XYZ file of C-alpha atoms in Angstrom:
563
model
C 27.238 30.216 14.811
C 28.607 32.490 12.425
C 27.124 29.867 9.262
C 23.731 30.790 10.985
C 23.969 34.352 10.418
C 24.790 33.875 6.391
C 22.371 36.122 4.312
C 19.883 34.108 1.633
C 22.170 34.757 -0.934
C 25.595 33.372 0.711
C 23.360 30.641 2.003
C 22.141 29.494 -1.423
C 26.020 30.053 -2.770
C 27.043 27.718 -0.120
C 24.748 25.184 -0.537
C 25.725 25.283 -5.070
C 21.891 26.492 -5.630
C 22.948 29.338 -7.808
C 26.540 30.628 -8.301
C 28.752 33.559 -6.874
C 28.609 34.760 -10.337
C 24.766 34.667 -10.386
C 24.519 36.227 -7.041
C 26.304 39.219 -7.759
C 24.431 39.663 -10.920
C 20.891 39.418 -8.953
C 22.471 42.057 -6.410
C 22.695 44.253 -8.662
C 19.418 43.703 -10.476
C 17.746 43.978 -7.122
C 19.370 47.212 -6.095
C 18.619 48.939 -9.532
C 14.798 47.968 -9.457
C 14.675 48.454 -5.721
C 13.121 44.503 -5.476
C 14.240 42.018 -2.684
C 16.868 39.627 -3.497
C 14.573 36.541 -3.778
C 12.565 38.187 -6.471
C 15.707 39.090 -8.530
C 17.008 35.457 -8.612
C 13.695 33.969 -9.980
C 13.213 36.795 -12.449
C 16.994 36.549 -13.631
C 15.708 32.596 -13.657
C 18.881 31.686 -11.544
C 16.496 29.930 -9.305
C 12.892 28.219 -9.874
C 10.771 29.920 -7.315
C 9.254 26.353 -6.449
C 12.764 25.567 -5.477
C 13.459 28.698 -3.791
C 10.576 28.010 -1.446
C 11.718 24.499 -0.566
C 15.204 25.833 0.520
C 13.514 28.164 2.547
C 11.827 25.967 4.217
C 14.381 22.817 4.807
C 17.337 25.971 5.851
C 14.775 27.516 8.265
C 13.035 24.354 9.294
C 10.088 26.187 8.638
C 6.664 24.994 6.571
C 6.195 25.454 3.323
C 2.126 26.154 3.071
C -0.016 25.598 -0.114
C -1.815 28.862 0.902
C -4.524 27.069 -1.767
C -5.198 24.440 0.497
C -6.135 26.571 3.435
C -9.198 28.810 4.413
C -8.393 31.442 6.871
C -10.550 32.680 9.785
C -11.296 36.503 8.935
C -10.427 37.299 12.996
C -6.894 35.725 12.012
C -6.627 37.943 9.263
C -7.928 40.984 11.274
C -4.663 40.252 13.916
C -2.384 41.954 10.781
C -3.397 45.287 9.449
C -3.776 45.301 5.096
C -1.024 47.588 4.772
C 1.474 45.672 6.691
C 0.631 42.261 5.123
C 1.140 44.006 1.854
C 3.865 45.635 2.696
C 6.271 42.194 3.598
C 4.147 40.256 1.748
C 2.735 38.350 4.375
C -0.216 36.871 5.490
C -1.782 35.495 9.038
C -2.659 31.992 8.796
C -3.056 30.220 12.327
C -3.369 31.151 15.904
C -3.109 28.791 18.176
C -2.513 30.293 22.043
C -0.025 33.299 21.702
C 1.721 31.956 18.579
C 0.546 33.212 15.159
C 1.802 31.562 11.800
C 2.246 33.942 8.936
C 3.268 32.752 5.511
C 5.694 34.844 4.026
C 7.696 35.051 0.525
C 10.791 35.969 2.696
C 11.101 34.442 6.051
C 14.770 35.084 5.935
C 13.117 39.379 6.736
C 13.634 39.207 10.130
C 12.572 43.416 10.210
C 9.262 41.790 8.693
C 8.838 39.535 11.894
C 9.403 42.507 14.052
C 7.132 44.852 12.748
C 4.600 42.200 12.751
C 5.533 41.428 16.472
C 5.370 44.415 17.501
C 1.942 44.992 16.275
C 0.076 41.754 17.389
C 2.191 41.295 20.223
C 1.664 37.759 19.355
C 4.986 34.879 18.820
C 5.653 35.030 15.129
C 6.313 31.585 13.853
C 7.330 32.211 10.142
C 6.472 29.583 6.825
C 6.825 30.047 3.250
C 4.829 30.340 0.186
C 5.077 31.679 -3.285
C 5.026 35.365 -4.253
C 1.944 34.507 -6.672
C -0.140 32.317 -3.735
C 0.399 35.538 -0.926
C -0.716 38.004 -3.618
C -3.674 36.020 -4.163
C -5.030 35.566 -1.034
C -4.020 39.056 0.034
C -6.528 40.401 -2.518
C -8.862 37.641 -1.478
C -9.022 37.890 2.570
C -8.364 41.409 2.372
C -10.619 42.603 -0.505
C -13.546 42.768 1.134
C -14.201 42.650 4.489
C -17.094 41.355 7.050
C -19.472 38.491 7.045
C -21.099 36.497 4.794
C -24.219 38.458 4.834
C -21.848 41.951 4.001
C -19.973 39.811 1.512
C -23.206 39.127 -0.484
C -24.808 42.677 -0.421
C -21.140 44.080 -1.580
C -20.983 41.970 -4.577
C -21.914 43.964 -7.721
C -24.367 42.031 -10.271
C -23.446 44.436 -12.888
C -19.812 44.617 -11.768
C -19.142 40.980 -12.250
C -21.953 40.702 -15.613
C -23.846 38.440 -14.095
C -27.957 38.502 -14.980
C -30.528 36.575 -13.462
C -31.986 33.658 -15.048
C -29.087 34.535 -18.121
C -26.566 31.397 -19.223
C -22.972 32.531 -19.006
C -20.439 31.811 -21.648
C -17.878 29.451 -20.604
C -14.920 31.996 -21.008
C -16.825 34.690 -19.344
C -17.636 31.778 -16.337
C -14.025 31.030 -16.065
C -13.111 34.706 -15.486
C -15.661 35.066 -12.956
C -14.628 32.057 -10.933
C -11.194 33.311 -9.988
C -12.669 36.646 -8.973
C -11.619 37.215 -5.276
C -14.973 38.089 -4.005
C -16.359 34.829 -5.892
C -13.595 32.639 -3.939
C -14.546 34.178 -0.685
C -17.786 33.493 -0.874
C -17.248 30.017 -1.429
C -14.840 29.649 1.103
C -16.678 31.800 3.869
C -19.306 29.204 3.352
C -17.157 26.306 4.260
C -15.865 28.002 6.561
C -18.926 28.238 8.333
C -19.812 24.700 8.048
C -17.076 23.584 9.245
C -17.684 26.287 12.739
C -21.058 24.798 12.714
C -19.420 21.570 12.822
C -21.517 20.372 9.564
C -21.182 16.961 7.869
C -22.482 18.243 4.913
C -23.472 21.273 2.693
C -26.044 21.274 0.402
C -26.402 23.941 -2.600
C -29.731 23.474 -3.927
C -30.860 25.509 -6.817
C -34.746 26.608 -6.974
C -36.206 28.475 -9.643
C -36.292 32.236 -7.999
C -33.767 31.275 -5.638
C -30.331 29.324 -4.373
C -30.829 27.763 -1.211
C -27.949 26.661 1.157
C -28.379 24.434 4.036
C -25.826 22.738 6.527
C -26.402 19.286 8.261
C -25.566 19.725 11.458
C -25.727 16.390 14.416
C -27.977 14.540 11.294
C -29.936 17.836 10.917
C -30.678 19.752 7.631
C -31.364 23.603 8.711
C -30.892 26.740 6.159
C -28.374 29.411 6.477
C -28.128 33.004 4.298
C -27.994 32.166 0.929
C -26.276 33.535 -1.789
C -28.116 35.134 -4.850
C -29.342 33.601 -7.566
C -27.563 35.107 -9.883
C -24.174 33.687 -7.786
C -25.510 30.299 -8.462
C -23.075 29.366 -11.753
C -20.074 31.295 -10.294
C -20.314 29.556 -7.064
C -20.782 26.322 -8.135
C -18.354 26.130 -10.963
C -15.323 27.842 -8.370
C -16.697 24.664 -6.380
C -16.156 22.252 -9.550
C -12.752 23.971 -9.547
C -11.659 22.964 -6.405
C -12.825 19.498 -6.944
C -11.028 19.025 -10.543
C -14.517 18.229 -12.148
C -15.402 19.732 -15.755
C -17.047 23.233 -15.186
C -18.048 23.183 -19.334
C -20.035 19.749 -18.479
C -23.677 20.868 -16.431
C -25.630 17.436 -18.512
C -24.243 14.704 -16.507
C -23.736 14.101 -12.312
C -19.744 14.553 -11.768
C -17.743 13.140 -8.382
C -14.819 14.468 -7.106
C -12.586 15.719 -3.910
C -10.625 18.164 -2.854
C -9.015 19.200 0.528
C -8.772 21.906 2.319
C -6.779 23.386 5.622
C -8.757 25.573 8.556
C -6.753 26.297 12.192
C -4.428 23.669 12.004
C -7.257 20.510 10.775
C -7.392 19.418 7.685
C -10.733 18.550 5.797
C -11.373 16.216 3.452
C -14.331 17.271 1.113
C -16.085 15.044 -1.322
C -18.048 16.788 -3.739
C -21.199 15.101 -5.639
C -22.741 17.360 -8.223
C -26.044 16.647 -9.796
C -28.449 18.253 -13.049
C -31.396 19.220 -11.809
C -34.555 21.460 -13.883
C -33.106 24.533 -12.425
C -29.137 23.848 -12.641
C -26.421 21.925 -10.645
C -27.609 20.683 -6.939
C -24.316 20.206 -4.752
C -23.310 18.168 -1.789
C -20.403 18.495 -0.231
C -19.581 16.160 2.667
C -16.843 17.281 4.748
C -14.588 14.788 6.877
C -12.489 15.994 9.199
C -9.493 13.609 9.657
C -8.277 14.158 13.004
C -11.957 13.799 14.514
C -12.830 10.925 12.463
C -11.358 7.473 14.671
C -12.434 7.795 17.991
C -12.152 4.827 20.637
C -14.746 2.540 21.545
C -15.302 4.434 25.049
C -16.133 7.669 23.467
C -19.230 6.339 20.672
C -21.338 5.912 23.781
C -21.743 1.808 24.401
C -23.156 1.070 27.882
C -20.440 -0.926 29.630
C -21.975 -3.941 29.538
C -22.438 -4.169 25.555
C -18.732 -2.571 25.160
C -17.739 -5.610 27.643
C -19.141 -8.107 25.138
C -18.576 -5.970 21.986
C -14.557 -5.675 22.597
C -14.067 -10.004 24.053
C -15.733 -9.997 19.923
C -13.856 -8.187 18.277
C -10.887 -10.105 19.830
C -12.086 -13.330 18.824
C -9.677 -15.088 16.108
C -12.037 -15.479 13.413
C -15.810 -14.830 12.486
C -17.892 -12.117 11.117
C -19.209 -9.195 13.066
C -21.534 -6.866 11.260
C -22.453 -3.919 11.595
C -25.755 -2.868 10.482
C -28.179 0.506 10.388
C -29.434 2.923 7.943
C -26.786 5.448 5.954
C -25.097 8.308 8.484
C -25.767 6.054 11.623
C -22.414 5.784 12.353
C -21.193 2.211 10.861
C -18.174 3.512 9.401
C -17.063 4.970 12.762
C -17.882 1.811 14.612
C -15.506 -0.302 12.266
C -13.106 2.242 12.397
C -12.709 2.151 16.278
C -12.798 -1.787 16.248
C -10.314 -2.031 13.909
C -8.300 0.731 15.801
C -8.621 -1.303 19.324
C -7.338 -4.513 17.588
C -4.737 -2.937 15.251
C -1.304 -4.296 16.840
C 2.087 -5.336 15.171
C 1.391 -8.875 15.151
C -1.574 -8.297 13.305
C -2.151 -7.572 9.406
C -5.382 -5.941 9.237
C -6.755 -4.997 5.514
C -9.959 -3.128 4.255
C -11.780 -2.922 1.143
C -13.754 -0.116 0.974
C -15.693 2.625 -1.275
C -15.196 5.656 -0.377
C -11.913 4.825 1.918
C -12.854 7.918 4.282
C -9.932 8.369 6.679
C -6.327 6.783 6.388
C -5.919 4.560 9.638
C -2.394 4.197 10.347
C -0.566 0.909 10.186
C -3.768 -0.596 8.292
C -3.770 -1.230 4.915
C -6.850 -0.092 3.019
C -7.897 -0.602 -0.381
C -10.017 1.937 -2.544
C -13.285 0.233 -4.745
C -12.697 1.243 -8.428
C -14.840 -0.208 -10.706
C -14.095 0.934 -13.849
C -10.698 -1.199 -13.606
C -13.317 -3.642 -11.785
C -12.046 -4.087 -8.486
C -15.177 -4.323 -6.403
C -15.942 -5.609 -3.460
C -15.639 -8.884 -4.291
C -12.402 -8.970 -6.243
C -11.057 -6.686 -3.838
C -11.710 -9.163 -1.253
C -10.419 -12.218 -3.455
C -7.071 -10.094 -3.241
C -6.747 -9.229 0.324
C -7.274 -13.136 0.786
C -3.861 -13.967 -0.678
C -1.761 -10.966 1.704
C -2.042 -13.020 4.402
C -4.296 -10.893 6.679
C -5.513 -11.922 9.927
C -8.496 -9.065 10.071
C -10.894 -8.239 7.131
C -13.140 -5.187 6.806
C -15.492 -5.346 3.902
C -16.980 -1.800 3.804
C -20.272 -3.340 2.611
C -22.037 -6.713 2.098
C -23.809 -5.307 -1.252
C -24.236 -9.021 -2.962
C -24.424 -12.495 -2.658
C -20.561 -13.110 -3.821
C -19.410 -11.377 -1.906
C -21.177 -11.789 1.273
C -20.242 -15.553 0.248
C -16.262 -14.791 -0.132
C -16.708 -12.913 3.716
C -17.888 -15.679 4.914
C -15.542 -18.720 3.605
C -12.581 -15.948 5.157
C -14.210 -16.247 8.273
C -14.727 -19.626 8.540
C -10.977 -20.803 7.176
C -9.910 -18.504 10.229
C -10.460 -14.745 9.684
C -11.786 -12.310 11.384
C -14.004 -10.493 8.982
C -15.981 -6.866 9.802
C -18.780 -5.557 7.556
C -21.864 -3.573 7.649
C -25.552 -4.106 6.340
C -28.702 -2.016 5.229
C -31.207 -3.443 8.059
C -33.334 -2.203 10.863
C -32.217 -4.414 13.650
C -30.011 -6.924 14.221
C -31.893 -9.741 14.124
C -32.572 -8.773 10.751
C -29.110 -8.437 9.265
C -29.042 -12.945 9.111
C -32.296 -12.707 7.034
C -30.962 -10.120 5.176
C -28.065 -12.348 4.201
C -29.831 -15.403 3.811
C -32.140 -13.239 1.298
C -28.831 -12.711 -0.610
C -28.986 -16.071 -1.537
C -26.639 -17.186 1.065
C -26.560 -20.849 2.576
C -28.372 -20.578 6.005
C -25.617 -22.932 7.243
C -23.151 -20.668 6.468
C -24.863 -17.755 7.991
C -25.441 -19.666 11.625
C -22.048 -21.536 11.365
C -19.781 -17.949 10.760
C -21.816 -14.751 12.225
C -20.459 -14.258 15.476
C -22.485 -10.882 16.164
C -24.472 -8.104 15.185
C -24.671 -4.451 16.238
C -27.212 -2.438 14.917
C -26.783 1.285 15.925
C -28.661 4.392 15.364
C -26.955 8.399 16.521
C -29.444 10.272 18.526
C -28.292 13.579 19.254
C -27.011 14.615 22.481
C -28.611 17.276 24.868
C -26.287 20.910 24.748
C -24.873 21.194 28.367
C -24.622 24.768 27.996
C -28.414 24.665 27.819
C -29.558 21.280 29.774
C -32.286 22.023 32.105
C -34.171 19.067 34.523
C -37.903 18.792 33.829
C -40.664 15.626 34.928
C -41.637 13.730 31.821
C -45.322 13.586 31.359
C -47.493 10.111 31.055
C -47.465 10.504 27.509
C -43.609 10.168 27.200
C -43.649 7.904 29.336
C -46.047 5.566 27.204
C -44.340 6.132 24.111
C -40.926 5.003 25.506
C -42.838 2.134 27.139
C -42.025 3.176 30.527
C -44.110 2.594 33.460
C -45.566 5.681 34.812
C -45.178 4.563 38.072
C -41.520 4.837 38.107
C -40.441 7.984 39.460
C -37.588 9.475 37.580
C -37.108 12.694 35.684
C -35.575 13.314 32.338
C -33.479 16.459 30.636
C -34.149 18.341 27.495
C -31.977 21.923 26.401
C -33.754 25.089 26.193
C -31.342 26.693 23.341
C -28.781 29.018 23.318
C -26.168 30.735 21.081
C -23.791 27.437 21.354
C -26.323 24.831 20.214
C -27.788 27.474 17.317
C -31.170 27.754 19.776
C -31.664 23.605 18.955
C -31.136 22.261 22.588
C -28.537 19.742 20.933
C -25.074 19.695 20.291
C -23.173 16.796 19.418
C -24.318 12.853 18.867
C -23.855 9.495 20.386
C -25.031 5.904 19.500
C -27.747 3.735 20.647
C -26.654 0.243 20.075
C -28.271 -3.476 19.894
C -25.776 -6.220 20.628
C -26.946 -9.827 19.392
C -24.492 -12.592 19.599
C -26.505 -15.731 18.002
C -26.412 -18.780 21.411
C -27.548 -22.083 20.054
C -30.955 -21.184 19.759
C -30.348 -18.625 17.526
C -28.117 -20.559 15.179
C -30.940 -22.985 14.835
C -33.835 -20.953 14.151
C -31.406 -19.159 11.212
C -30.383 -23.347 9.836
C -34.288 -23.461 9.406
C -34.858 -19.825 7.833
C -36.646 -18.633 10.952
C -38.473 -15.136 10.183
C -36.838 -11.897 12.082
C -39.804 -11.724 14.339
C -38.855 -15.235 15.335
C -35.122 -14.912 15.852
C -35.495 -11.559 17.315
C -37.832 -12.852 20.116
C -34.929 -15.518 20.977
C -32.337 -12.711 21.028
C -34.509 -10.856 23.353
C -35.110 -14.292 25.589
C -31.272 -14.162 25.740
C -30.729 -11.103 26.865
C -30.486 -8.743 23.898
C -30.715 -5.102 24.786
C -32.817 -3.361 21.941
C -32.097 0.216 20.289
C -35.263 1.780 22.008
C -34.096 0.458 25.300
C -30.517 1.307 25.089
C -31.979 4.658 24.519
C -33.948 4.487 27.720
C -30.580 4.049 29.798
C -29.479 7.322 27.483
C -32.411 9.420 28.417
C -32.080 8.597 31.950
C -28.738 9.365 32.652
C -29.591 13.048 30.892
C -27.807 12.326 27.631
C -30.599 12.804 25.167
C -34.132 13.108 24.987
C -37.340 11.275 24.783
C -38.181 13.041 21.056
C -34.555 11.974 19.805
C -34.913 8.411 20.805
C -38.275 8.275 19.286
C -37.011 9.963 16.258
C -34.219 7.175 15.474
C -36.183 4.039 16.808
C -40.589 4.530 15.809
C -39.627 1.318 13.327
C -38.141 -0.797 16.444
């Protein structure tokens, strides 16, 4: 026990970090100038403050947190009063129950975790970070206080030299951007998103104005907006964050960056554009802990999961996956791949963007200025002996080709399509130049999907659809039933909605089928023989949806008026 008790400097003595000799000299040092011991050793340069940190952490067992990485709720930082941060050099970064995580330069100051105990009464679990990241994001969560809307009206134009309509000097720029009200503005915003559970933020530059708006459940809706005058500032801290050139406005830039909030960490991909009135942004955020959910939870009816998961267990074949961009494909492959992933099993992807890291599944990354595309990628995977193949997209005819000789030498092959319907995904192939023999003799199913949003239960209130509704859906009026719809509140931002689930059409081609595809049958044709044997379309699995009060007659409509 009494090892346990050593002080930081014995401990890093014992351990041959820095010498006796060394120690004494940074006790001195950090009696005369009245600074702790830590601070001493790294200014003396006995010790690397990077490797300071780590021992910290692997002697405490604590974290060490890239305080860089992570955006902190301002009702976290309210738990700790300025002073007292300031005074320990500490900060509040996660509350989860009665537990609060501060990051600290000195976790070994156990009169720091007292004091900050004592005022919370909160658990105090400590980590560690560098002097130079807790003095920056003191002076950035404690700078300025309030909400976005405060932030905005407290920001100087003349303080920070900014002019409407005026270009800014790239020096000037770059001095701007790492101005603390600058950063948390940008990070209150994604904060927000990610509260309003966004998928995306758009910064879209007018000519009077800068407008910002959140996609929320497949929704674009505006939030307060920043001045216009904010617009280069914002969007070059942005550029920052994402490692893209903040001198180079001519030409659209790609990059990523992540970021930690309560305990989940976000993946953000950031595409920047040139537009006649400067940059447009679009961030899309992916949150990796929410992103691979089971089969059960996407919303199949049980008879199409029934049928979908004996497929997805077959030994070999192609199942695609097919709907318009932010239906959900990605998701759906994800949780089929996730259902069949076992250890006797070598399951590979190719993909562009790879958007979550599945565990035990080996996924490749599209890069095609080394020219690994999809199909070279695929000629690859081909010789690692897999017994599962996902193809993130069918984009040509090689390599919708190279899918298909996998499946038929005895792989199981996953992909997804651009099409309407099902039935239209084979034509769609075929139109690739594909053999229609091929097609029939190796597509073992398609599921087209849709995401209607789902009605807020906070909200949800009973009503009698009218005969109209009723018509549109293609439901006989005669049938008694009633249907739900939300009236909006403060938890579903007044919309009646909050959160999404898919509509799905299951076709698995019978003889028929296979036949009509062999003689380049039109959709219209080879739908009506998926229908005869016992396809379930989008607008009717949407039917069972609105009847068992999961969504609503408009959001069905919405996602199906082509079907």
């Amino acid at each position: 026990m009494a090892k346990e008790k050593l002080s930081l400097g014995e401990s890093l003595v014992a351990e041959g970090v820095i010498t006796a000799e060394q120690l004494k000299k940074a006790e001195e040092e950090s009696k005369r100038s009245n600074q702790r011991l830590s601070k001493s050793l790294v200014r003396l340069g006995h010790v690397a403050e990077e490797d300071l940190v780590m021992f910290l952490s692997n002697k405490l067992s604590i974290p060490r947190i890239e305080l860089g990485n992570y955006l902190i709720d301002p009702k976290i930082i309210e738990l700790v009063p300025e002073a007292l941060a300031r005074k320990h050099e500490l900060i509040p970064v996660l509350k989860i129950g009665n537990r609060l995580t501060c990051a600290m330069t000195d976790p070994w100051n156990v009169f720091a975790l007292d004091e900050v105990r004592s005022k919370t009464n909160l658990v105090i679990e400590p980590a560690v970070a560098t002097e130079a990241e807790i003095k920056k994001a003191l002076n950035e969560y404690y700078g300025t206080k309030g909400s976005m809307e405060d932030l905005i009206k407290s920001i100087d134009e003349k303080g920070l030299g900014v002019e409407d309509g005026k270009e800014i000097d790239l020096k000037k720029l770059q001095g701007i951007v790492e101005e603390p009200v600058v950063i948390k503005l940008v990070n209150m915003i994604i904060m927000k998103a990610i509260k309003e559970r966004a998928s995306d933020i758009h910064i879209e530059p007018e000519e009077d104005s800068l407008k910002t708006r959140f996609r929320v459940d497949g929704m674009l809706h505006e939030i307060s907006s920043p001045p216009k005058h904010l617009q280069s500032a914002i969007i070059s801290r942005l550029k920052i964050m994402a490692d893209l050139n903040i001198a180079e406005r001519r030409i659209p830039q790609d990059g990523r960056f992540t970021i930690k909030m309560e305990g989940k960490q976000i993946d953000v991909r950031m595409s920047c554009v040139p537009t006649i009135y400067g940059e447009n942004v679009v961030l899309r955020l992916l949150d990796a802990a929410s992103a691979v959910l089971s089969l059960e939870d996407l919303g199949f009816s049980k008879d199409t999961l029934t049928k979908f998961d004996k497929l997805i267990h077959r030994p070999h074949g192609i199942i695609l996956v097919t709907g318009p961009t932010g239906s959900g494909k990605t998701t759906t492959l994800y949780a089929s791949l996730n259902k069949i992933n076992t250890v006797e099993k070598n399951i590979i992807t190719v993909e562009d963007p790879v958007e979550y890291k599945l565990p035990g599944i080996r996924q490749i990354q599209i890069n095609n200025k080394v020219d690994l595309t999809f199909a070279n990628g695929l000629r690859s995977i081909l010789r690692q002996d897999p017994n599962v193949i996902m193809v993130g997209e069918m984009r040509d005819h090689e390599t919708a080709e190279i899918a298909i000789q996998s499946a038929l030498t005895g792989h199981l092959v996953f992909s997804t399509l651009h099409t309407n319907d099902a039935p239209g995904a084979v034509t769609r192939m075929i139109d690739m130049g594909v053999e229609p023999f091929l097609v029939s003799s190796s597509v073992i199913a398609v599921l087209a999907q849709r995401l209607v949003r789902t009605i807020c239960p906070e909200c949800k209130d009973k009503y009698t659809p009218t005969k109209e509704e009723l018509k549109d859906l293609g439901v006989s009026s005669s049938e008694k039933t009633e249907f739900y719809r939300g009236k909006g509140c403060p938890k579903c931002m007044s919309t009646g909605y909050k959160g999404r689930i898919g509509i799905y059409e299951l076709m698995t081609p019978d003889e028929k089928i296979r036949n009509a595809v062999i003689s380049k049958s039109s959709t219209d044709e080879i739908r009506k023989l998926a229908l005869a044997s016992g396809m379930i379309t989008l607008k009717e699995d949407g039917i069972r949806k609105i009847k068992e009060g999961l969504t609503t007659v408009e959001e069905v409509l919405r996602v199906t008026e082509e079907n």
